[in-house]
Tab-separated table of C-alpha atoms in Angstrom:
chain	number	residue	atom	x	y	z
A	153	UNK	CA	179.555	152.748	147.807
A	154	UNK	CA	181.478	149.745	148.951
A	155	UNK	CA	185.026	150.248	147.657
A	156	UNK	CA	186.415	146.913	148.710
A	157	UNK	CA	183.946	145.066	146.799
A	158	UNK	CA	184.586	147.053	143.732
A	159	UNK	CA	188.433	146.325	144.356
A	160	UNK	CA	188.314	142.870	144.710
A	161	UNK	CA	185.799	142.663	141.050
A	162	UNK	CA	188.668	144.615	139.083
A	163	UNK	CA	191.391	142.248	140.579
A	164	UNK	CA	189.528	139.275	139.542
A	165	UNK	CA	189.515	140.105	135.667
A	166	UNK	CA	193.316	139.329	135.630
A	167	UNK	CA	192.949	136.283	137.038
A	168	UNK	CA	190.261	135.440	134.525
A	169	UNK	CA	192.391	136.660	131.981
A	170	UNK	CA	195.105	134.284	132.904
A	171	UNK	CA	192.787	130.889	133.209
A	172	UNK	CA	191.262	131.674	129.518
A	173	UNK	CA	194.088	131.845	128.325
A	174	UNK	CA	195.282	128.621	129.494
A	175	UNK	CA	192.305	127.260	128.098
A	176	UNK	CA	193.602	128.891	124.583
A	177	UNK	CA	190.741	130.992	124.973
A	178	UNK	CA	191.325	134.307	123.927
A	179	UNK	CA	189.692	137.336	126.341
A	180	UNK	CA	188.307	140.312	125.485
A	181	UNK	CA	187.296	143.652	127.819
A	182	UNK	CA	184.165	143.893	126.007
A	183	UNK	CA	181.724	142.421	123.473
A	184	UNK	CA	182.810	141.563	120.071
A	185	UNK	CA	180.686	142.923	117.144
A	186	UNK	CA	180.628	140.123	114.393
A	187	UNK	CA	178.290	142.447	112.173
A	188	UNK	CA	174.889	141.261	110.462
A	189	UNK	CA	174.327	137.980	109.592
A	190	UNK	CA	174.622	137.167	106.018
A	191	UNK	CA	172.144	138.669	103.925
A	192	UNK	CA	170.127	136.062	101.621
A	193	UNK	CA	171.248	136.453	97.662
A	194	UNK	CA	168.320	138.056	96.367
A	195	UNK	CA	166.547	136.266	93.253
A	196	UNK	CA	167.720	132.816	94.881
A	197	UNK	CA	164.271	130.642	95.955
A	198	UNK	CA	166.863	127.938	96.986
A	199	UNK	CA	168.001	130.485	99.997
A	200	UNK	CA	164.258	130.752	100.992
A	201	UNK	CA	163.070	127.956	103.360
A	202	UNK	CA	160.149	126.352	101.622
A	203	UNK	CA	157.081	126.813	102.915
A	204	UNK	CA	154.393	124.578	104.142
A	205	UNK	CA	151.363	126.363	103.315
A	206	UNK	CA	149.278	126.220	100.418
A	207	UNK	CA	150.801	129.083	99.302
A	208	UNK	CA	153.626	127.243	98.233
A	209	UNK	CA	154.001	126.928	93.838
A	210	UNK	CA	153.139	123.501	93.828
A	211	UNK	CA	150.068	123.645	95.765
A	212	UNK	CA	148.632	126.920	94.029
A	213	UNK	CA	149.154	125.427	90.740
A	214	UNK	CA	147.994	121.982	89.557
A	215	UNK	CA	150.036	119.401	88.158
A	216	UNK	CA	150.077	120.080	83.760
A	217	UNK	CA	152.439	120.802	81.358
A	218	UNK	CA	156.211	122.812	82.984
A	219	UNK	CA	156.582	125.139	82.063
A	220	UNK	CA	159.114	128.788	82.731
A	221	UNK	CA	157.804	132.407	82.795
A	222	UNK	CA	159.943	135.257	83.569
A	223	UNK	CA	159.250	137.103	86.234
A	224	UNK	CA	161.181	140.605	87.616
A	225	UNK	CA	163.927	140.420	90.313
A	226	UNK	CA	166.239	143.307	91.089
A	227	UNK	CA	165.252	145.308	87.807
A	228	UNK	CA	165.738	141.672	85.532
A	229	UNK	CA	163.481	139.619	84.010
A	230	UNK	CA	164.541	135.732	85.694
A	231	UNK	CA	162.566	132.273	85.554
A	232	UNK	CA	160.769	130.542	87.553
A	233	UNK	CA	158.857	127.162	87.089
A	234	UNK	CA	155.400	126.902	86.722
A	235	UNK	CA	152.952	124.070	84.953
A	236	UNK	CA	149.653	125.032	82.737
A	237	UNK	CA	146.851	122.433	81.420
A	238	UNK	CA	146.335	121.627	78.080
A	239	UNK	CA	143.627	118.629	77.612
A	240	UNK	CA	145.458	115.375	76.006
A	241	UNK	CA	144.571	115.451	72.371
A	242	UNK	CA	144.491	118.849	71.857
A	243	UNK	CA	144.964	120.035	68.503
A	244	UNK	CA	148.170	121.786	67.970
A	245	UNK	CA	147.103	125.316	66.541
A	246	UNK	CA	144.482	124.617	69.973
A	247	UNK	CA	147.398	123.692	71.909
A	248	UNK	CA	149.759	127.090	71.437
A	249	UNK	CA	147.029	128.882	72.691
A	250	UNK	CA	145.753	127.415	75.538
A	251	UNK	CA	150.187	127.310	76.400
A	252	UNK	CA	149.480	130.832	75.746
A	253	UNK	CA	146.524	131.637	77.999
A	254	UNK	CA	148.100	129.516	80.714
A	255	UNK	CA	151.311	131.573	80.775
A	256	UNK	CA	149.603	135.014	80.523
A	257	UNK	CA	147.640	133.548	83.865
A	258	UNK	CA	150.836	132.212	85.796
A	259	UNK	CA	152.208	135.967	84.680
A	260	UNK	CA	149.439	137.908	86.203
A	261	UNK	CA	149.465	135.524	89.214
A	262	UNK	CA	150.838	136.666	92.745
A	263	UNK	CA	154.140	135.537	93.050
A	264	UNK	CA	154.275	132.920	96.380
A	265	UNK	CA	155.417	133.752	99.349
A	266	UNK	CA	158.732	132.165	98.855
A	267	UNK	CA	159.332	134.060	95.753
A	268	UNK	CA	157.862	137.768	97.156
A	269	UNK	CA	160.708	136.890	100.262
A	270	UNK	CA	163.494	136.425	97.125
A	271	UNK	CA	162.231	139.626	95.924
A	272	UNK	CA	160.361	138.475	92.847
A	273	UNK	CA	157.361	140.934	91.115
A	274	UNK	CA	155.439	140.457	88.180
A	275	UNK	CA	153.906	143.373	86.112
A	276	UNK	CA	151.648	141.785	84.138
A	277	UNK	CA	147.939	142.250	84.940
A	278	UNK	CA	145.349	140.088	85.330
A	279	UNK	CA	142.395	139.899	83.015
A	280	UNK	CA	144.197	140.025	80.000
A	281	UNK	CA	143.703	137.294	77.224
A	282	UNK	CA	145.073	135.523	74.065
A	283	UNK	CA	143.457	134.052	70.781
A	284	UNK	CA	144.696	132.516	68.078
A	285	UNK	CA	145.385	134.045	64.444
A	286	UNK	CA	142.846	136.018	62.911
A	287	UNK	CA	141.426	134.637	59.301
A	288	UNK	CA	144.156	136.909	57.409
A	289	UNK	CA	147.229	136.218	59.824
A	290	UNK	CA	150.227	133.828	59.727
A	291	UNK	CA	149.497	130.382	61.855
A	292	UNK	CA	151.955	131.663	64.726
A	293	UNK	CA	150.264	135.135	65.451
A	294	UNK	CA	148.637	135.503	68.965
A	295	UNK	CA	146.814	138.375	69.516
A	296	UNK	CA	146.087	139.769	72.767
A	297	UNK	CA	143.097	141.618	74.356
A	298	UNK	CA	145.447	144.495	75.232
A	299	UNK	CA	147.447	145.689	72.215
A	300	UNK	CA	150.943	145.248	72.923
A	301	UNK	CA	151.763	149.301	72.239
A	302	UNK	CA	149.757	149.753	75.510
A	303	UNK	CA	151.687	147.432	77.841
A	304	UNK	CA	153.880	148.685	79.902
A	305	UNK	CA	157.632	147.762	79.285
A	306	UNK	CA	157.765	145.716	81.917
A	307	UNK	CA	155.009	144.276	81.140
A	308	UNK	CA	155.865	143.775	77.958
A	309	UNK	CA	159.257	142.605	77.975
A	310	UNK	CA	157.471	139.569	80.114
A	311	UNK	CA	155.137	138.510	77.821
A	312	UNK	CA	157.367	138.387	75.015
A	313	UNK	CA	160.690	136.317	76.366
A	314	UNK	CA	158.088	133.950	78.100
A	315	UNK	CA	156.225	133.704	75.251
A	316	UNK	CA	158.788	133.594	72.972
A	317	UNK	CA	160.847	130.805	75.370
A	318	UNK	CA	157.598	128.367	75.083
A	319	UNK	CA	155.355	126.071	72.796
A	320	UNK	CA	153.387	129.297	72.916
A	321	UNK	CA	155.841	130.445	69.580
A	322	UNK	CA	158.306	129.048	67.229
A	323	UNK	CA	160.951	128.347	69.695
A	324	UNK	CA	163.315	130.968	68.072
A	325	UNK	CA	163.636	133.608	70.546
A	326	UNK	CA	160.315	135.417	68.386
A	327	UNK	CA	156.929	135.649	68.912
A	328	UNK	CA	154.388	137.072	66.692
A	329	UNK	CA	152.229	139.660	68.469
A	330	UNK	CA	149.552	141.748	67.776
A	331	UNK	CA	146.480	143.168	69.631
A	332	UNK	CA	142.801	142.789	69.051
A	333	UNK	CA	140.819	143.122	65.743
A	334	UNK	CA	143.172	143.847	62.905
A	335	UNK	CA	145.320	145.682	64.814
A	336	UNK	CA	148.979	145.299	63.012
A	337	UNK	CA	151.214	142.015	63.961
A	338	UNK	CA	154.687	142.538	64.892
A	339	UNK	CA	157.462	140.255	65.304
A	340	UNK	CA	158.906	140.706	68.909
A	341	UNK	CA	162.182	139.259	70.264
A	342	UNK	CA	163.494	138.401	73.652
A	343	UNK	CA	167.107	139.682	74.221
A	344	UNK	CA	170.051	139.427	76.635
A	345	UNK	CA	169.562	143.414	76.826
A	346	UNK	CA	165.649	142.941	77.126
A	347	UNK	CA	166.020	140.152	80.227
A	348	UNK	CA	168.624	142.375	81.112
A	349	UNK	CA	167.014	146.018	81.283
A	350	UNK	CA	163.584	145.198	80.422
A	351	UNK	CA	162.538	148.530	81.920
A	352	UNK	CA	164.305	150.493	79.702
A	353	UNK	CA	165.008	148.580	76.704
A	354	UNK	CA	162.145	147.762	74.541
A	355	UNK	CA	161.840	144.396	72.841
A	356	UNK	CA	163.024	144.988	69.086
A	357	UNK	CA	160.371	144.352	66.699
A	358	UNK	CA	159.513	144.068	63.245
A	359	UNK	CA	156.312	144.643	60.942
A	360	UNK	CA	154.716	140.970	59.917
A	361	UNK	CA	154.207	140.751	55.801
A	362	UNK	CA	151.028	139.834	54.662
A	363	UNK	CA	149.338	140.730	57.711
């Protein structure tokens, strides 16, 4: 073991000491822990670096009418921007549910890779569809090919603020569901408790007259 050396290492961290300090440098005996870094907000896309892929929103879906859909983020039901096409011309009672079928697709879609990094899920499956009223329902029903009683309430709680948010409904926070056949119609709305808790707290509903 050489001694001397050693010596001469521990008198040099006094001098060292001294000239950092002249430098208004403060000196430390051993590393300084700073932590983490910073954790990204989750739900925040503008925290996530966008991506060049094709997987990015804009390239995945083509250019049409914006729309919103809610999708879940840390147990909430938040926005996101999306587009659907609906032919120019298009009759309106036409137009509400192709709005319709477009959402209920940008729903079921994978969220990008952008929005899976801000932790952003969707619950809604794909396959599912939506018509129009039936010959004795009120001009805003939309029925879907899964009954809405057998969605699950995540599911559901997706489909109905989005829905209810769009040219898909009246544009008051309702939307007239109902499931296939002459299954019964129910009036569902989209709460602050719904986008809220939308796993445990069930869109409110009412029973459609006449239908």
């Amino acid at each position: 073991m050489n001694v001397r050396g050693g010596r001469r290492s521990w008198l040099a961290v006094p001098v060292l000491a001294a000239l950092l300090a002249g430098c208004g440098i403060r000196a430390t005996e051993v590393p300084t822990d700073f932590g983490p870094a910073p954790s990204r907000v989750p739900c925040s896309l503008s925290d996530v670096t966008a991506p060049t892929s094709p997987d990015s929103a804009a390239a995945r879906t083509p250019a049409g009418v914006p729309v919103q859909v809610f999708l879940l983020c840390a147990s909430q039901l938040v926005t996101v921007d999306r587009a659907v096409r609906v032919p120019d011309g298009t009759a309106e009672a036409r137009r509400r549910v192709l709005v319709a079928q477009g959402l209920l697709d940008e729903l079921a879609r994978t969220p990008t890779a952008s929005e899976t990094e801000a932790g952003y899920t969707t619950d809604v499956r794909g396959g599912m569809s939506v018509s129009g009223p039936g010959p004795k329902d009120p001009e805003d029903a939309l029925r879907l090919s899964t009954p809405p009683a057998d969605l699950a309430s995540y599911a559901l709680a997706q489909i109905v603020c989005t829905f209810s948010d769009s040219a898909a409904a009246e544009g008051d926070g309702h939307v007239v569901l109902g499931g296939p056949d002459a299954t019964p119609l129910r009036r569902y709305a989209c709460t602050p408790e719904v986008r809220s808790r939308p796993g445990s707290q069930v869109p409110p509903s009412s029973t459609v007259d006449g239908a």
